[in-house]
Short mmCIF file of C-alpha atoms and ligand atoms in Angstrom, two decimals:
data_model
loop_
_atom_site.label_atom_id
_atom_site.label_comp_id
_atom_site.label_asym_id
_atom_site.label_seq_id
_atom_site.Cartn_x
_atom_site.Cartn_y
_atom_site.Cartn_z
CA MET A 1 104.49 90.62 109.37
CA ALA A 2 103.05 93.58 107.43
CA SER A 3 105.47 96.47 107.03
CA ASN A 4 104.52 99.88 108.37
CA ARG A 5 105.66 101.82 105.30
CA THR A 6 104.35 102.45 101.83
CA PHE A 7 105.24 104.75 98.96
CA THR A 8 102.99 107.16 97.08
CA MET A 9 103.07 109.64 94.23
CA ILE A 10 100.60 112.41 93.61
CA LYS A 11 100.44 112.06 89.83
CA PRO A 12 100.69 114.89 87.26
CA ASP A 13 96.92 115.30 86.78
CA ALA A 14 96.28 115.86 90.49
CA PHE A 15 99.35 118.09 90.94
CA GLU A 16 98.36 120.22 87.92
CA ALA A 17 94.78 120.54 89.18
CA GLY A 18 96.02 121.90 92.52
CA ASN A 19 94.75 118.91 94.48
CA SER A 20 98.02 118.00 96.22
CA GLY A 21 97.10 119.75 99.47
CA ALA A 22 93.64 118.18 99.66
CA ILE A 23 95.06 114.72 98.93
CA LEU A 24 97.83 115.08 101.54
CA LYS A 25 95.16 116.19 104.05
CA MET A 26 93.15 113.02 103.38
CA ILE A 27 96.31 110.93 103.75
CA GLU A 28 97.18 112.51 107.11
CA GLU A 29 93.60 112.33 108.37
CA ALA A 30 93.61 108.61 107.57
CA GLY A 31 96.47 108.21 110.04
CA PHE A 32 99.51 108.11 107.73
CA LYS A 33 102.65 109.96 108.79
CA ILE A 34 104.81 111.56 106.10
CA VAL A 35 108.39 110.38 106.66
CA ALA A 36 109.91 111.70 103.39
CA MET A 37 108.45 113.92 100.68
CA LYS A 38 109.45 115.97 97.66
CA ALA A 39 108.04 117.62 94.55
CA THR A 40 109.90 116.48 91.44
CA LYS A 41 109.39 115.54 87.79
CA LEU A 42 110.13 112.26 86.03
CA THR A 43 111.80 112.01 82.65
CA PRO A 44 110.10 109.53 80.27
CA GLU A 45 113.06 107.19 80.90
CA LEU A 46 112.64 107.31 84.67
CA ALA A 47 108.87 106.85 84.37
CA GLY A 48 109.61 103.81 82.19
CA LYS A 49 111.93 102.43 84.83
CA PHE A 50 109.47 103.02 87.66
CA TYR A 51 106.67 101.21 85.79
CA GLU A 52 108.86 98.64 84.01
CA VAL A 53 106.73 95.75 85.35
CA HIS A 54 104.09 97.02 82.91
CA GLN A 55 106.35 97.22 79.86
CA GLU A 56 104.46 94.51 77.97
CA ARG A 57 101.08 96.14 78.62
CA PRO A 58 99.39 98.09 75.79
CA PHE A 59 99.14 101.25 77.91
CA TYR A 60 102.85 101.36 78.84
CA ALA A 61 104.00 104.00 76.31
CA ASP A 62 101.09 106.30 77.17
CA LEU A 63 101.67 105.75 80.88
CA CYS A 64 105.35 106.79 80.61
CA LYS A 65 104.37 109.89 78.62
CA TYR A 66 101.66 110.83 81.11
CA MET A 67 103.79 110.23 84.22
CA SER A 68 106.53 112.50 82.81
CA SER A 69 104.11 115.20 81.61
CA GLY A 70 104.37 117.38 84.70
CA PRO A 71 105.47 117.65 88.32
CA ILE A 72 104.58 115.02 90.88
CA ILE A 73 104.94 114.64 94.64
CA ALA A 74 106.71 111.53 95.91
CA ALA A 75 106.37 110.47 99.54
CA ILE A 76 107.11 107.65 101.95
CA LEU A 77 104.27 107.09 104.40
CA GLU A 78 104.11 105.29 107.72
CA LYS A 79 101.18 103.57 109.44
CA ASP A 80 100.40 100.10 110.75
CA ASN A 81 99.48 97.85 107.79
CA ALA A 82 100.53 100.71 105.49
CA VAL A 83 100.44 99.03 102.07
CA GLU A 84 96.99 97.49 102.42
CA ASP A 85 95.41 100.44 104.24
CA PHE A 86 96.76 102.90 101.68
CA ARG A 87 95.41 100.86 98.75
CA ALA A 88 92.02 100.97 100.49
CA LEU A 89 92.29 104.74 100.93
CA ILE A 90 93.10 105.38 97.24
CA GLY A 91 90.51 102.99 95.75
CA ALA A 92 90.44 101.00 92.51
CA THR A 93 92.74 101.82 89.58
CA ASN A 94 89.75 102.84 87.46
CA PRO A 95 87.91 105.67 89.26
CA ALA A 96 84.65 104.36 87.79
CA ASN A 97 85.12 101.31 90.04
CA ALA A 98 86.56 103.14 93.05
CA ALA A 99 84.53 103.17 96.27
CA GLU A 100 82.85 106.38 97.43
CA GLY A 101 85.11 108.55 99.54
CA THR A 102 88.36 107.14 98.15
CA ILE A 103 91.03 109.49 96.79
CA ARG A 104 90.66 108.20 93.24
CA LYS A 105 86.87 108.43 93.37
CA ILE A 106 87.16 112.08 94.38
CA PHE A 107 90.16 113.24 92.33
CA ALA A 108 90.98 110.83 89.46
CA LYS A 109 90.14 111.90 85.93
CA SER A 110 90.48 108.51 84.17
CA ILE A 111 91.93 105.00 84.54
CA GLU A 112 95.29 106.45 83.46
CA ALA A 113 95.19 109.91 85.08
CA ASN A 114 94.15 108.44 88.40
CA ALA A 115 95.57 111.02 90.82
CA VAL A 116 97.77 108.82 93.03
CA HIS A 117 100.04 105.81 93.13
CA GLY A 118 100.19 103.32 95.98
CA SER A 119 102.69 100.47 96.35
CA ASP A 120 101.21 96.99 95.94
CA SER A 121 103.50 95.10 98.35
CA ASP A 122 105.95 95.68 101.19
CA GLU A 123 108.79 94.69 98.87
CA ASN A 124 107.78 97.19 96.18
CA ALA A 125 107.20 99.91 98.78
CA ALA A 126 110.86 99.59 99.80
CA ILE A 127 112.09 99.48 96.18
CA GLU A 128 109.99 102.49 95.17
CA GLY A 129 111.01 104.55 98.22
CA SER A 130 114.67 103.91 97.40
CA PHE A 131 114.04 104.82 93.75
CA TYR A 132 113.14 108.38 94.79
CA PHE A 133 114.95 108.99 98.05
CA SER A 134 118.62 108.57 98.84
CA GLN A 135 119.67 107.20 102.20
CA THR A 136 120.32 110.69 103.56
CA GLU A 137 116.83 111.80 102.50
CA ARG A 138 115.32 108.88 104.40
CA VAL A 139 116.34 110.05 107.84
CA LEU A 140 113.04 109.46 109.70
P1 LIG B 1 99.58 102.38 90.70
O1 LIG B 1 100.63 101.31 90.50
O2 LIG B 1 99.88 103.66 89.95
O3 LIG B 1 99.28 102.63 92.17
P2 LIG B 1 97.51 100.43 90.33
O4 LIG B 1 98.40 99.54 91.13
O5 LIG B 1 96.13 100.67 90.82
O6 LIG B 1 98.19 101.86 90.11
P3 LIG B 1 98.53 99.17 87.96
O7 LIG B 1 97.88 97.98 87.34
O8 LIG B 1 99.79 99.00 88.73
O9 LIG B 1 97.41 99.91 88.84
O10 LIG B 1 98.76 100.23 86.78
C1 LIG B 1 99.70 101.28 86.92
C2 LIG B 1 99.12 102.53 86.32
O11 LIG B 1 98.98 102.36 84.91
C3 LIG B 1 97.70 102.88 86.78
O12 LIG B 1 97.65 103.54 88.00
C4 LIG B 1 97.23 103.76 85.65
O13 LIG B 1 97.81 105.09 85.74
C5 LIG B 1 97.83 103.05 84.44
N1 LIG B 1 96.90 102.06 83.89
C6 LIG B 1 96.55 100.86 84.41
N2 LIG B 1 95.68 100.20 83.64
C7 LIG B 1 95.46 101.02 82.57
C8 LIG B 1 94.65 100.94 81.39
N3 LIG B 1 93.89 99.86 81.15
N4 LIG B 1 94.67 101.98 80.54
C9 LIG B 1 95.44 103.07 80.75
N5 LIG B 1 96.23 103.22 81.83
C10 LIG B 1 96.24 102.22 82.74
MG1 LIG B 2 100.45 99.26 90.67
#
C-alpha cells in the first residue's frame, strides 16, 4: 500500500530567490498537508550523507557544495499517494524536461539548482524525514 507521507526540501537556489512561499503555496494547493517543517542549512558533510546514493556520480561533489551553499526548508508532507503525487507536482529533474505547470518548470534554474527535492520511494521518504526531524519534532 502506498504511504501517505513524503519528504521535501526547498533547495538553496529557490530559498535564495525568495520563492519558498510561492512553492509552499503550490504544495498546499495540490492537497499536501505540512506535518513538520523547518528552515535550516546543511554542512557539506551532511549534504554528502543525504545524497550518498549518488556518491559515484560525476556531479556528486558539485551537488554537495550546492546543497550546502545556503539555507533550505525541509518538510514532511502528507497526502494520499504522497510520493508519486509529489514527484508529479515537482516535475522532471532537468527543468528543460519538466512538464508545464510543475514546480521545477516554474522555479528551477538548472538540472542541479532545481528548486525542490522529492523522495523517490516510501522507504526513502521515511529515512529522509528522520534525517531532518527528531521524534519530538514529528508530533503530527
Ligand atoms: P531529488 O532527489 O533532489 O528530488 P531527483 O530525484 O529528480 O532529485 P536524482 O537523480 O535523485 O534526481 O538527483 C539528485 C539531485 O542531483 C538532482 O535533484 C540535482 O540537484 C542533482 N543532479 C542530478 N543529475 C544531475 C546532473 N546530471 N548534473 C548535475 N546535477 C545533477
Ligand atoms: Mg532523487
